[in-house]
Short mmCIF file of C-alpha atoms and ligand atoms in Angstrom, two decimals:
data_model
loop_
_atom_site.label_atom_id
_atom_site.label_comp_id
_atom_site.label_asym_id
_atom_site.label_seq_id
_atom_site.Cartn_x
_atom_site.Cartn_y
_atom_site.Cartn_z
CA UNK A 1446 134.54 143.13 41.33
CA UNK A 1447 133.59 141.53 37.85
CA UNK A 1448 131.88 138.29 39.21
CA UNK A 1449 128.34 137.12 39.61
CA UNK A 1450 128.18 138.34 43.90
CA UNK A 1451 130.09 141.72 42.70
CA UNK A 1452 126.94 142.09 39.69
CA UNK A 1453 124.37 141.58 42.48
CA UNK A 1454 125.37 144.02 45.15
CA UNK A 1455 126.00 146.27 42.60
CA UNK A 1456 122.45 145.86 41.24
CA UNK A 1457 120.91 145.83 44.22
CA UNK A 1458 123.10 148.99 46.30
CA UNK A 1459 123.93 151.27 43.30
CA UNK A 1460 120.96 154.02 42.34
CA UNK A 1461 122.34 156.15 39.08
CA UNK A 1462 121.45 159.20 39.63
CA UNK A 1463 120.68 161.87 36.65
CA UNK A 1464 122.33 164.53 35.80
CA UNK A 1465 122.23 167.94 38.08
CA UNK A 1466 119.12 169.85 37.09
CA UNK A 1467 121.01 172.79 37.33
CA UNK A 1468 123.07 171.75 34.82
CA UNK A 1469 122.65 173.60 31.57
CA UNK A 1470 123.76 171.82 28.02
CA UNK A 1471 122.70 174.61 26.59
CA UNK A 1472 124.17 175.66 23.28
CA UNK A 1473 125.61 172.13 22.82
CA UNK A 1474 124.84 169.66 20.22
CA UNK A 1475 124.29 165.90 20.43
CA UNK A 1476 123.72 162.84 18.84
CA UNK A 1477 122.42 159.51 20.10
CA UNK A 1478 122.57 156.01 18.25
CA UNK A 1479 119.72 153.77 19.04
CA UNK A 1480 117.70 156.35 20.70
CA UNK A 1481 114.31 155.19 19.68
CA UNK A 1482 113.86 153.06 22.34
CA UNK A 1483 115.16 151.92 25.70
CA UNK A 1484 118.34 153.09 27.65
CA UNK A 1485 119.04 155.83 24.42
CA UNK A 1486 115.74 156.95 24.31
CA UNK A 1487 115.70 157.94 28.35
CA UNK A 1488 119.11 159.29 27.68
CA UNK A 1489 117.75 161.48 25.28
CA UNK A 1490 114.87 162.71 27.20
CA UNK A 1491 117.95 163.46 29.86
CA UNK A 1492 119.54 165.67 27.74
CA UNK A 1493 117.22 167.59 26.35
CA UNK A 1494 115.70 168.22 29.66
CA UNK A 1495 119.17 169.72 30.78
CA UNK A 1496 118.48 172.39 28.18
CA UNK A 1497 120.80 170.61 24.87
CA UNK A 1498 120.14 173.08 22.21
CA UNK A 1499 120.11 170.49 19.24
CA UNK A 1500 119.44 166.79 19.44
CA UNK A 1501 119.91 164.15 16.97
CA UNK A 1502 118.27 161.36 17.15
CA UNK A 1503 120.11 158.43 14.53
CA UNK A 1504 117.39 155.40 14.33
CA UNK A 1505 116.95 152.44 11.46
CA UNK A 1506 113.35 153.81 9.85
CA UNK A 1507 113.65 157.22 9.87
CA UNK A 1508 110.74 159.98 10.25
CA UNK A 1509 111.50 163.19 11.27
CA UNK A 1510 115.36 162.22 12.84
CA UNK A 1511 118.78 160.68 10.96
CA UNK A 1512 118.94 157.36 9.31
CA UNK A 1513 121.52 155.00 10.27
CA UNK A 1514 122.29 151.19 9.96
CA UNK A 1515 125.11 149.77 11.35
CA UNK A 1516 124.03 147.09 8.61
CA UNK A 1517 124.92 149.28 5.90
CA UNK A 1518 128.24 150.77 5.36
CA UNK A 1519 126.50 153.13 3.04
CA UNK A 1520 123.68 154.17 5.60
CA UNK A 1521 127.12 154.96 8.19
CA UNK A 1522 129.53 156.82 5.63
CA UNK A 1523 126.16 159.10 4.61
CA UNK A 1524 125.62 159.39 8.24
CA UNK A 1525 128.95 161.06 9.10
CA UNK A 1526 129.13 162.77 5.64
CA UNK A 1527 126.09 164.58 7.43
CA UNK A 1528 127.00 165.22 10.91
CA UNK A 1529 130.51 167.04 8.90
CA UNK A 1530 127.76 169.55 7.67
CA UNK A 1531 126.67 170.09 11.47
CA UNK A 1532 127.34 174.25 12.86
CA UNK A 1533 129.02 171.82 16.00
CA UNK A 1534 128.45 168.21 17.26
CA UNK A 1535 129.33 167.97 21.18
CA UNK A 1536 128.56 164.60 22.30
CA UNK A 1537 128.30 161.63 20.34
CA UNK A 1538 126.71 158.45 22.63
CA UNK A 1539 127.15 155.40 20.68
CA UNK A 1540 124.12 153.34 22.28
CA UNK A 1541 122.59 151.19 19.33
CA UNK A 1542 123.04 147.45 19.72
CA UNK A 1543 121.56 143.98 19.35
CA UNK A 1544 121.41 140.84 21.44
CA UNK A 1545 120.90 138.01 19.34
CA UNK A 1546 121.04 134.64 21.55
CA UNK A 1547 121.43 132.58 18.24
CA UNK A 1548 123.90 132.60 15.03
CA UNK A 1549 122.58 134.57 12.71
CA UNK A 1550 124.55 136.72 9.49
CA UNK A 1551 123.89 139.70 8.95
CA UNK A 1552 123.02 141.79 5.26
CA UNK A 1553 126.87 142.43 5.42
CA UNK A 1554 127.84 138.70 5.94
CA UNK A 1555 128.84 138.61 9.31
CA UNK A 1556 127.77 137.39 12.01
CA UNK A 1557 124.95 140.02 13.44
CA UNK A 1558 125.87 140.79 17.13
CA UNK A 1559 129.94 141.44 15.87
CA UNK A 1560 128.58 143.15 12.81
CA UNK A 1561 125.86 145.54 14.91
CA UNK A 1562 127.49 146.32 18.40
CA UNK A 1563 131.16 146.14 16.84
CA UNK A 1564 132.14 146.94 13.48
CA UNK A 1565 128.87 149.09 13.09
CA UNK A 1566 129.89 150.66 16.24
CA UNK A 1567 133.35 151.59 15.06
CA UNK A 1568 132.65 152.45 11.78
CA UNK A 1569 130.04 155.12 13.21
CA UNK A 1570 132.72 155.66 15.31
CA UNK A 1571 135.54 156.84 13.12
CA UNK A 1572 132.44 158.86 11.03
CA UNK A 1573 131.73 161.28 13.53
CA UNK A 1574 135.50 161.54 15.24
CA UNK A 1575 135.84 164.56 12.32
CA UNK A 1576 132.60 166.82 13.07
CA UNK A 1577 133.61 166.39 16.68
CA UNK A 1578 137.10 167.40 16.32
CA UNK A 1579 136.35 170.36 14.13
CA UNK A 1580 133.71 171.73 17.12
CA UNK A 1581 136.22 170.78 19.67
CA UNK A 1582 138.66 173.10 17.41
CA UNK A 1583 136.30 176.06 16.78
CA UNK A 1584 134.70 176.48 19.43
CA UNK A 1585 137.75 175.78 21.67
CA UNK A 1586 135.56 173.55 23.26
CA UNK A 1587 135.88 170.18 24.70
CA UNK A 1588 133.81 167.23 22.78
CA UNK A 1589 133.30 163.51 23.93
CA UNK A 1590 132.35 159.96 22.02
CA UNK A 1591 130.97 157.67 24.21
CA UNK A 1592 130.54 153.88 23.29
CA UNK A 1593 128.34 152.26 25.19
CA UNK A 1594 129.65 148.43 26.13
CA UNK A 1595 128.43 146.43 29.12
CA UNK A 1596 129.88 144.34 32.36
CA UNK A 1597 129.42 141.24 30.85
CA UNK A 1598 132.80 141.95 28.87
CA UNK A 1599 134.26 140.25 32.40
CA UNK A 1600 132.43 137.21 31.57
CA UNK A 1601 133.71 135.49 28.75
CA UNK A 1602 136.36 133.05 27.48
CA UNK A 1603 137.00 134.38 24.29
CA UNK A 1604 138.07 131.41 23.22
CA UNK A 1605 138.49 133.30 19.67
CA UNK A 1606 141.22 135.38 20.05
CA UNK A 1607 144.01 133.20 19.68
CA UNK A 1608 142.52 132.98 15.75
CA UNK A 1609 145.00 134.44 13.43
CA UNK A 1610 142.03 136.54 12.26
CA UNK A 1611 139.93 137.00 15.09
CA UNK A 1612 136.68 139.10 13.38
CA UNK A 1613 136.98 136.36 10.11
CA UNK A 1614 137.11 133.11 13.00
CA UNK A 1615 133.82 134.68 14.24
CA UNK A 1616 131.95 134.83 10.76
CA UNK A 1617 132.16 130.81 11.45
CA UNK A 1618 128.57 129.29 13.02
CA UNK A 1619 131.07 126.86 14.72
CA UNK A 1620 132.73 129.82 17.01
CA UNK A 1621 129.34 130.98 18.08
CA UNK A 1622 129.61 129.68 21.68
CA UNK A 1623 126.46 129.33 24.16
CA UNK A 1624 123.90 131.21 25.88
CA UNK A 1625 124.81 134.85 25.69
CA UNK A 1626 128.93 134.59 24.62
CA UNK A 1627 128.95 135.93 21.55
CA UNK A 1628 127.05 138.94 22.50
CA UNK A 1629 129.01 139.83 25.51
CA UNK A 1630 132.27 139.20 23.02
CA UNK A 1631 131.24 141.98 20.88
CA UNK A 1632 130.20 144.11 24.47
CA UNK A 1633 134.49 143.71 24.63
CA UNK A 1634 135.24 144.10 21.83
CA UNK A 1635 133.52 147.68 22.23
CA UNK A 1636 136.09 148.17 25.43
CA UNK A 1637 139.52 147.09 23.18
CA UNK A 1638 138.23 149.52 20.50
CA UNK A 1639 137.45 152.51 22.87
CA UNK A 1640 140.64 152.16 24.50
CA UNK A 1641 143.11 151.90 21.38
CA UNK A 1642 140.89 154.57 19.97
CA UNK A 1643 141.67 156.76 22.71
CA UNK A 1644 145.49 155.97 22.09
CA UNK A 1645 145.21 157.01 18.64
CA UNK A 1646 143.34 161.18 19.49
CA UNK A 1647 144.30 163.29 21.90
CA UNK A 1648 141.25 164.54 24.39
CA UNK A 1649 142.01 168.18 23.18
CA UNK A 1650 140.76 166.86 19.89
CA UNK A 1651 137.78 164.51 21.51
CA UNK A 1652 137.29 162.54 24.68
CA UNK A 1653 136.45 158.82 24.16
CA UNK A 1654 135.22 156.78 26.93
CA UNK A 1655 133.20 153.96 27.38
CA UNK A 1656 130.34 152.85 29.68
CA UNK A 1657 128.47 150.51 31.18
CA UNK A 1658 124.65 151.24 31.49
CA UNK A 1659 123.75 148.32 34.43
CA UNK A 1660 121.75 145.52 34.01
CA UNK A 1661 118.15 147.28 32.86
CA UNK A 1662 114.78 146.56 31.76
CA UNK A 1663 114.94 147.03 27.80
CA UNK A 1664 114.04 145.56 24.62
CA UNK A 1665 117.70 144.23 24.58
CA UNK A 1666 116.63 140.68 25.88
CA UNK A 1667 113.89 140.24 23.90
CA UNK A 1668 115.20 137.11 22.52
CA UNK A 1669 116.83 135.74 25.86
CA UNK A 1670 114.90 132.65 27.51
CA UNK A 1671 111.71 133.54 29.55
CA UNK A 1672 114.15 133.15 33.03
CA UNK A 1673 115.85 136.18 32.06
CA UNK A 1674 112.33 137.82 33.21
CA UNK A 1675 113.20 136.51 36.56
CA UNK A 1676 116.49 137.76 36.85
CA UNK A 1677 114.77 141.59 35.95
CA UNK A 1678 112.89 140.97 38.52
CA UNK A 1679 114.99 140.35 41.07
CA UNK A 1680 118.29 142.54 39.74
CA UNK A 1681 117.30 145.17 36.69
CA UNK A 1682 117.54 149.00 36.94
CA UNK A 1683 115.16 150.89 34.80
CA UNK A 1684 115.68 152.21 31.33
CA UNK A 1685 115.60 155.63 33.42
CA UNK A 1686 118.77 155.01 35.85
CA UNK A 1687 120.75 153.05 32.74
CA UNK A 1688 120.21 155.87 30.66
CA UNK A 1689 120.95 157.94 33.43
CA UNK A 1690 124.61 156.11 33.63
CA UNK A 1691 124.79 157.00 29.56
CA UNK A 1692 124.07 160.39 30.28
CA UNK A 1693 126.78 160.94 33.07
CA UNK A 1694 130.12 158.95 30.79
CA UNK A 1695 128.92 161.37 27.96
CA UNK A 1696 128.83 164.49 29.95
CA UNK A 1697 130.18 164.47 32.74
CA UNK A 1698 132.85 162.17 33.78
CA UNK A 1699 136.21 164.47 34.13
CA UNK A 1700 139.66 162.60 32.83
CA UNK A 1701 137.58 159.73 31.56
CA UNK A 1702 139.61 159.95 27.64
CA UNK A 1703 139.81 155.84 26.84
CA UNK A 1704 138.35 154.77 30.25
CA UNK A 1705 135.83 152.39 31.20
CA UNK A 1706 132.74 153.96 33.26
CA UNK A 1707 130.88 152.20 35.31
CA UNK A 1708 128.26 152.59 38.01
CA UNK A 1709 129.19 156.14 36.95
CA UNK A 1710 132.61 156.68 38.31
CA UNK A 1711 135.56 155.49 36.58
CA UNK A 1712 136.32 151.76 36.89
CA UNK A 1713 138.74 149.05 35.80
CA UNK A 1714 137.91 146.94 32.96
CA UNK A 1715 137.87 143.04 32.87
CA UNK A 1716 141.12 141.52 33.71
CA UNK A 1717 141.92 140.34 30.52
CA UNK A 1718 141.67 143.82 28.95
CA UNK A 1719 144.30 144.80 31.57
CA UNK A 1720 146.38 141.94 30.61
CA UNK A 1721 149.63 141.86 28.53
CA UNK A 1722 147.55 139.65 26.42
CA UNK A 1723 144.50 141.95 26.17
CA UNK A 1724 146.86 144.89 24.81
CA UNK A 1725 148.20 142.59 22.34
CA UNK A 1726 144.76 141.72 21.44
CA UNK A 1727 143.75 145.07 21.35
CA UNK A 1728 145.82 146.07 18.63
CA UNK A 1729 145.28 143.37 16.73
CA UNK A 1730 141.06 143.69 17.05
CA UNK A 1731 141.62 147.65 15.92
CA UNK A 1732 143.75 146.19 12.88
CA UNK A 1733 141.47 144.03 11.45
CA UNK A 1734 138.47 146.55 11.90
CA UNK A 1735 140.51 148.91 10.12
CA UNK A 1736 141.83 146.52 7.22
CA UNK A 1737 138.46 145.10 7.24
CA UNK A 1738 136.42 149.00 7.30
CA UNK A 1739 138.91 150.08 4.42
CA UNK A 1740 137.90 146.96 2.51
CA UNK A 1741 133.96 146.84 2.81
CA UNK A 1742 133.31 150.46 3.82
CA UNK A 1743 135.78 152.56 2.30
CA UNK A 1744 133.78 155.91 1.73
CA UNK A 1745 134.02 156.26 6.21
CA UNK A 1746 136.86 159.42 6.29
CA UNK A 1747 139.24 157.61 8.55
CA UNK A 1748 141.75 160.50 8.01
CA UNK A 1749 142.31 160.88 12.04
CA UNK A 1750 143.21 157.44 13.04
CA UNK A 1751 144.65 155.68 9.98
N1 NAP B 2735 119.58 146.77 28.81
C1 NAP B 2735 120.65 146.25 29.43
O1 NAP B 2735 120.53 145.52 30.43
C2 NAP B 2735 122.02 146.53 28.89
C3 NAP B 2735 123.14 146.10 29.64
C4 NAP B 2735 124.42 146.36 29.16
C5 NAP B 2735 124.59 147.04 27.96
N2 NAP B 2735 123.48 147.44 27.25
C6 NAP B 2735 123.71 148.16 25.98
O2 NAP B 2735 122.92 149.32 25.95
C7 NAP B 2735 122.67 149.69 24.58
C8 NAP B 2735 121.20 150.04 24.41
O3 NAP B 2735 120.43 148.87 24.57
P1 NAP B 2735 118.97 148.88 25.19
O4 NAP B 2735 119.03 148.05 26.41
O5 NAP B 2735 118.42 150.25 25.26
O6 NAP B 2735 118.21 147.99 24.08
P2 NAP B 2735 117.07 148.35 23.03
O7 NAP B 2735 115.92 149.00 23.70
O8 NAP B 2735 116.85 147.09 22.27
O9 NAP B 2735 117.75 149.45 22.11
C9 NAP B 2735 118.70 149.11 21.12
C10 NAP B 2735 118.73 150.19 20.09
O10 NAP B 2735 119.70 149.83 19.09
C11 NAP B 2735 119.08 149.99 17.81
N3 NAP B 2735 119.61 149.11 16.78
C12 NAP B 2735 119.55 147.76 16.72
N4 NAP B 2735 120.06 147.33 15.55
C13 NAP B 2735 120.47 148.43 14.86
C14 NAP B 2735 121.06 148.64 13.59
N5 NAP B 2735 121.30 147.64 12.72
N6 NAP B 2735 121.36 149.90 13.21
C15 NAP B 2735 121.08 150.95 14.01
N7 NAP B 2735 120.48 150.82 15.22
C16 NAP B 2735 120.18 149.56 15.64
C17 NAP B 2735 117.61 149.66 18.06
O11 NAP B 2735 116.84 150.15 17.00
P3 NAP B 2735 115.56 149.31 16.43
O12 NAP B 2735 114.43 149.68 17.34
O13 NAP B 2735 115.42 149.81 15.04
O14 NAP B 2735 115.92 147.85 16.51
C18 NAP B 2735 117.38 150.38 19.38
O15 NAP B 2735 117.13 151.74 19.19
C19 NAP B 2735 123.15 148.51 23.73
O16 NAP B 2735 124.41 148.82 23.17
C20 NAP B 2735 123.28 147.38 24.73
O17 NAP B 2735 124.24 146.40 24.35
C21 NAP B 2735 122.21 147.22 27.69
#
């Protein structure tokens, strides 16, 4: 139920719960994009209160935690270069992203919601797949990426795939569409990459999934309209229960490798994703990130996939 009635009752009926408290992540390592505020940083407080031995916290303006800028193809290739040098990386929850209501281009010249939530996304991605698959391997352990995406990927034309270069098509002001398109475009464009990802790995190596946190209070809509305040009131979950719905894809969800999570249980995707058309597109979104990530950011190891 991707509509409008099916986002309501599940707003309103759904509670998230958090993980068991008798779970124990004890001994396991994680790392968590975005996680100095909102649905990340309650995620984070999650974990670590299930016992996670080592947590690693990857913000913009670094203190005492990792650096990483999904503006920077430099800031992501040092960031996996680092996570290689990890004793064992778990869990990586890919939660950092942007909303931006209005065109605006990013420090790597495109535009900033498909450069943040997509090919930052993917590039940090395809850095971490090879610390995870060497714990997965030495440990004989198993290891999970999650990518965190969002419902709205059911509620958009995408009027831009039928480009013949879809991510160049969006670089154009012209294609930015109205109200919230372009950011929910780049929320599926998170789904098509998680899923061919998946294709690409085999879970033994590392579990890929991706997840939908719920509608939540969060910095995220800080540059909506003022109504969106209204529809928090009536509708939003709390940065606790969304990041309690990060939490569960990342851990817990059994035979989840290149689903979608939602509501925490395993869900389908939009329509269109489903779609003979969506596969096609698929493939054709993970080419050009690749072609594209081997032309602007080519120190990212992408030994595993391509
Ligand atoms: N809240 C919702 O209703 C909702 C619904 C569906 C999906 N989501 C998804 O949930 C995820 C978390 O969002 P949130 O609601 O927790 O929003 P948030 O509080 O605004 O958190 C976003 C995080 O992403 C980081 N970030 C932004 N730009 C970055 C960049 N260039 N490089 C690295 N990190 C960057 C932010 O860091 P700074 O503080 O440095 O900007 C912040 O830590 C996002 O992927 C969002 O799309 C949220």
């Amino acid at each position: 139920m991707g509509g409008f009635l099916g986002f309501v009752y599940r707003q309103w009926t759904v509670k998230p719960k958090p993980l068991p408290p008798a779970l124990s992540l004890s001994g396991k390592t994680a790392l968590i994009t975005g996680a100095n505020s909102g649905l990340g940083l309650e995620a984070a407080r999650e974990l670590v209160s299930r016992r996670l031995s080592r947590l690693i916290i990857a913000v913009r303006d670094p203190s005492k935690v990792w650096p990483l800028d999904h503006d920077s193809y430099e800031s992501i290739a040092g960031f996996g270069k680092r996570t290689e040098k990890l004793e064992r990386l778990d869990y990586a929850l890919l939660n950092a992203g942007v909303k931006m209501m209005s065109y605006e281009k990013s420090a790597l010249g495109h535009e900033t919601n498909v450069q943040i939530n997509h090919l930052g996304t993917s590039a940090v991605s395809l850095a971490v797949l090879p610390a995870l698959n060497k714990t997965s391997k030495k440990f004989n352990t198993s290891t999970r990426l999650t990518i965190v995406s969002s419902e709205g990927h059911f509620w958009i034309p995408f009027k831009e795939r039928t480009a013949s270069n879809i991510l160049m098509h969006m670089d154009d002001p012209k294609t930015f569409g109205t109200q919230q398109q372009r950011y929910y475009t780049s929320k599926l464009l998170n789904v098509l990459w998680t899923r061919e990802l998946a294709s690409k790995i085999s879970p033994e190596e590392v579990v890929v999934n991706t997840v939908n946190p719920g509608f939540c209070y969060s910095g995220l809509h800080r540059h909506s309209a003022s109504f969106i305040n209204v529809f928090l009131w009536l509708f939003a979950w709390t940065p606790e229960q969304g990041g309690s719905c990060l939490t569960d894809a990342l851990v817990r969800q059994g035979g989840s490798h290149g689903a979608y999570v939602s509501e925490q249980r395993l869900t389908a995707p939009s329509p269109f994703v489903l779609s003979p058309e969506g596969a096609t597109v698929q493939k054709k979104i993970w080419s050009e990130t690749i072609a594209l990530l081997k032309q602007e950011a080519p120190a990212i190891d992408m030994s595993m996939v391509a």
